[in-house]
Short mmCIF file of C-alpha atoms in Angstrom, two decimals:
data_model
loop_
_atom_site.label_atom_id
_atom_site.label_comp_id
_atom_site.label_asym_id
_atom_site.label_seq_id
_atom_site.Cartn_x
_atom_site.Cartn_y
_atom_site.Cartn_z
CA MET I 1 -9.64 2.91 -23.18
CA ASN I 2 -6.32 4.63 -25.22
CA GLU I 3 -4.44 1.52 -26.12
CA THR I 4 -1.44 3.15 -27.49
CA ILE I 5 -0.98 4.55 -23.83
CA ALA I 6 -2.00 1.13 -22.30
CA LYS I 7 0.69 -0.66 -24.26
CA ALA I 8 3.52 1.56 -23.86
CA LEU I 9 2.76 1.95 -19.87
CA VAL I 10 3.05 -2.04 -20.16
CA ASP I 11 6.25 -1.72 -22.46
CA ALA I 12 7.67 0.23 -19.70
CA ASN I 13 6.75 -2.20 -16.70
CA VAL I 14 5.22 0.37 -14.60
CA VAL I 15 3.05 -1.74 -12.64
CA LYS I 16 4.01 -3.59 -9.67
CA PHE I 17 1.97 -5.47 -7.12
CA GLY I 18 2.66 -6.06 -3.77
CA ASP I 19 2.27 -4.04 -0.41
CA PHE I 20 2.79 -0.05 -0.86
CA THR I 21 2.34 2.91 0.85
CA LEU I 22 1.33 5.73 -1.73
CA ALA I 23 3.06 9.40 -1.65
CA SER I 24 -0.79 10.07 -0.44
CA GLY I 25 -0.40 7.70 2.26
CA ILE I 26 -3.18 5.45 1.01
CA LYS I 27 -1.72 1.77 1.33
CA SER I 28 -2.23 -0.25 -1.99
CA PRO I 29 -1.64 -3.75 -3.50
CA ILE I 30 -1.05 -1.94 -6.82
CA TYR I 31 2.24 0.65 -7.56
CA VAL I 32 2.44 2.43 -10.56
CA ASN I 33 5.84 3.95 -11.43
CA LEU I 34 5.35 6.37 -14.02
CA ARG I 35 8.97 7.59 -13.20
CA VAL I 36 10.50 5.02 -15.30
CA VAL I 37 8.64 5.87 -18.53
CA PRO I 38 11.31 7.86 -19.78
CA SER I 39 13.92 5.22 -19.66
CA TYR I 40 11.89 3.91 -22.35
CA PRO I 41 11.82 6.32 -25.17
CA GLU I 42 9.02 4.61 -27.72
CA SER I 43 6.86 4.49 -24.76
CA PHE I 44 7.70 8.12 -23.66
CA ALA I 45 7.08 9.43 -27.05
CA ALA I 46 3.90 7.92 -27.05
CA VAL I 47 2.90 9.10 -24.00
CA THR I 48 3.97 12.64 -24.78
CA GLU I 49 2.46 12.48 -28.03
CA GLU I 50 -1.19 12.11 -26.36
CA LEU I 51 -0.65 14.30 -23.45
CA SER I 52 0.24 17.05 -26.13
CA LYS I 53 -2.49 16.63 -27.64
CA VAL I 54 -4.60 17.26 -24.63
CA VAL I 55 -2.81 20.33 -24.07
CA LYS I 56 -3.13 21.51 -27.43
CA LYS I 57 -7.01 21.45 -26.95
CA ILE I 58 -6.71 23.62 -23.58
CA LYS I 59 -4.82 26.14 -25.14
CA PRO I 60 -2.57 27.47 -22.52
CA ASP I 61 -0.38 30.10 -22.56
CA VAL I 62 2.18 28.10 -20.19
CA VAL I 63 2.82 24.14 -19.38
CA ALA I 64 3.92 23.83 -16.02
CA GLY I 65 5.87 20.67 -14.80
CA ALA I 66 5.17 19.38 -11.15
CA GLU I 67 8.18 18.52 -9.46
CA THR I 68 10.03 15.77 -10.02
CA ALA I 69 7.92 13.64 -12.40
CA GLY I 70 5.63 16.03 -14.37
CA ILE I 71 9.06 17.78 -15.44
CA PRO I 72 10.24 15.35 -17.95
CA LEU I 73 6.47 15.28 -19.43
CA ALA I 74 6.25 19.10 -19.46
CA ALA I 75 9.57 19.70 -21.42
CA ALA I 76 8.37 17.07 -24.25
CA ILE I 77 5.22 18.82 -24.38
CA SER I 78 6.71 22.06 -24.70
CA LEU I 79 9.13 20.87 -27.18
CA LYS I 80 5.94 19.23 -29.24
CA THR I 81 3.71 22.30 -29.17
CA LYS I 82 6.31 24.88 -28.79
CA ILE I 83 4.24 26.45 -25.82
CA PRO I 84 6.70 27.75 -23.27
CA MET I 85 7.18 26.01 -20.29
CA ILE I 86 8.18 26.30 -16.37
CA TYR I 87 8.40 24.11 -13.27
CA VAL I 88 6.64 24.60 -9.86
CA ARG I 89 8.32 23.15 -6.68
CA LYS I 90 6.86 21.07 -3.80
CA ARG I 91 8.21 23.39 -1.73
CA PRO I 92 10.80 26.62 -1.88
CA LYS I 93 14.51 25.26 -2.38
CA GLY I 94 15.30 27.83 0.88
CA TYR I 95 18.24 29.34 -0.74
CA GLY I 96 18.68 31.41 -3.60
CA THR I 97 15.63 33.19 -5.18
CA ASN I 98 13.30 30.68 -2.82
CA GLN I 99 10.64 30.65 -5.39
CA LEU I 100 8.17 28.10 -5.93
CA ILE I 101 7.96 28.34 -9.56
CA GLU I 102 11.29 28.34 -12.01
CA GLY I 103 10.87 30.04 -15.48
CA GLU I 104 8.95 32.76 -16.83
CA LEU I 105 5.61 33.53 -15.68
CA GLU I 106 3.76 36.50 -16.29
CA LYS I 107 0.54 37.43 -14.33
CA GLY I 108 -2.67 36.50 -15.56
CA LYS I 109 -1.09 33.95 -18.04
CA LYS I 110 -2.89 30.48 -18.12
CA VAL I 111 -1.21 27.66 -17.09
CA VAL I 112 -1.83 23.79 -17.40
CA LEU I 113 -0.45 21.87 -14.54
CA VAL I 114 1.12 18.63 -15.98
CA ASP I 115 2.06 15.79 -13.66
CA ASP I 116 2.44 11.44 -14.21
CA MET I 117 -0.57 10.51 -11.99
CA ALA I 118 -3.50 11.45 -9.48
CA THR I 119 -4.90 9.52 -6.38
CA ASN I 120 -6.37 12.02 -4.31
CA ALA I 121 -5.04 15.05 -6.07
CA PHE I 122 -3.76 16.57 -2.95
CA SER I 123 -0.32 17.50 -4.04
CA LYS I 124 -2.12 18.98 -7.55
CA LEU I 125 -3.79 21.27 -5.10
CA LYS I 126 -0.50 22.55 -3.87
CA PHE I 127 1.07 22.89 -6.94
CA VAL I 128 -1.96 24.76 -8.10
CA GLU I 129 -2.04 27.08 -5.32
CA GLY I 130 1.55 27.74 -6.12
CA ILE I 131 1.05 28.24 -9.46
CA LYS I 132 -1.80 30.65 -8.65
CA GLU I 133 -0.08 32.53 -5.86
CA ALA I 134 2.66 33.33 -8.45
CA GLY I 135 0.06 35.22 -10.51
CA GLY I 136 -0.94 32.19 -13.24
CA ILE I 137 -4.21 31.11 -13.96
CA VAL I 138 -5.20 27.17 -13.64
CA ASN I 139 -8.23 25.61 -14.82
CA ASP I 140 -6.81 22.26 -15.99
CA VAL I 141 -4.45 19.48 -14.81
CA VAL I 142 -3.26 17.07 -17.23
CA ILE I 143 -1.93 13.50 -16.30
CA VAL I 144 -1.06 10.12 -17.85
CA LEU I 145 -2.84 7.95 -15.03
CA ASP I 146 -6.17 8.40 -12.93
CA ARG I 147 -6.10 5.77 -10.05
CA GLU I 148 -9.92 7.53 -9.69
CA GLN I 149 -9.32 7.78 -5.73
CA GLY I 150 -11.10 11.23 -5.02
CA GLY I 151 -8.67 13.31 -7.63
CA VAL I 152 -11.38 14.39 -9.94
CA GLU I 153 -13.35 15.42 -7.04
CA ALA I 154 -11.03 17.28 -4.90
CA LEU I 155 -9.89 19.55 -8.23
CA ALA I 156 -13.40 20.02 -8.99
CA LYS I 157 -14.07 21.79 -6.00
CA GLU I 158 -11.37 24.33 -6.89
CA LYS I 159 -13.04 24.66 -10.15
CA VAL I 160 -9.84 22.45 -11.72
CA LYS I 161 -10.54 19.97 -14.33
CA LEU I 162 -8.57 16.81 -14.32
CA HIS I 163 -7.82 15.60 -17.51
CA SER I 164 -6.04 11.90 -17.89
CA LEU I 165 -5.24 9.85 -20.72
CA ILE I 166 -5.95 6.21 -18.73
CA THR I 167 -7.38 5.17 -15.69
CA LEU I 168 -5.75 2.40 -13.42
CA LYS I 169 -9.22 0.46 -13.93
CA GLU I 170 -8.48 0.58 -18.00
CA LEU I 171 -4.95 -0.76 -17.39
CA LEU I 172 -5.80 -3.29 -15.38
CA GLN I 173 -8.68 -4.06 -18.26
CA TYR I 174 -5.76 -4.23 -20.70
CA MET I 175 -3.55 -6.23 -18.84
CA LYS I 176 -6.17 -8.73 -18.06
CA ASN I 177 -7.01 -8.93 -21.93
CA ASN I 178 -3.56 -9.27 -22.82
CA ASN I 179 -3.22 -12.29 -20.44
CA LEU I 180 -0.65 -10.52 -18.54
CA ILE I 181 -2.40 -10.69 -15.34
CA ASP I 182 -4.98 -13.35 -14.05
CA ASP I 183 -8.47 -13.19 -12.93
CA ASP I 184 -7.67 -13.44 -9.43
CA LYS I 185 -5.26 -10.78 -9.21
CA TYR I 186 -7.45 -8.52 -11.57
CA ASP I 187 -10.73 -9.07 -9.54
CA GLU I 188 -8.25 -8.30 -6.20
CA ILE I 189 -7.02 -5.06 -7.22
CA SER I 190 -10.41 -4.29 -8.80
CA ASP I 191 -12.26 -4.72 -5.22
CA TYR I 192 -9.23 -3.02 -3.72
CA LEU I 193 -10.18 0.26 -5.94
CA GLU I 194 -13.98 0.00 -5.47
CA LYS I 195 -13.51 0.03 -1.95
CA ASN I 196 -10.73 3.02 -1.75
CA LYS I 197 -12.62 5.39 -4.33
#
């Protein structure tokens, strides 16, 4: 477990318990809002530093931020690594150049997609497809948190590797170890994750 990341996410208060519907359509008793991390500069610095380490190992030509949560992450990585950045939209904006990709992307360049998290990776596949259509080569997706609900497998089918800094189970374990959640809540969420892989 990456305790630096676990602490950074806890400090940014990203975990909420309740009854939620995720972007994937899946119902969940836990919601992780990583979009708030840039509002906590120390947490944001820690997260983007760790993401930058992963990206440097991949050695891409371009870092692509996924709209919208991946954009601030990719911008920070680009500044730290000096790797050029683009961002990829969920859908063309419908006016102007009507492009999915914003920024300079030459055909044949190796691109790493950056986003906040993955559940089943359905949205990641769409972003990857958009980059490939624009001529980029995508073999890697880098995220902060993996909910471990099918994302790794879905991307692997497209020959894309998912790299995460932490899993939801690890974050929950850290919270339990530091008395931030009780055993009952930990067991309830662990049981949910086990049943919804």
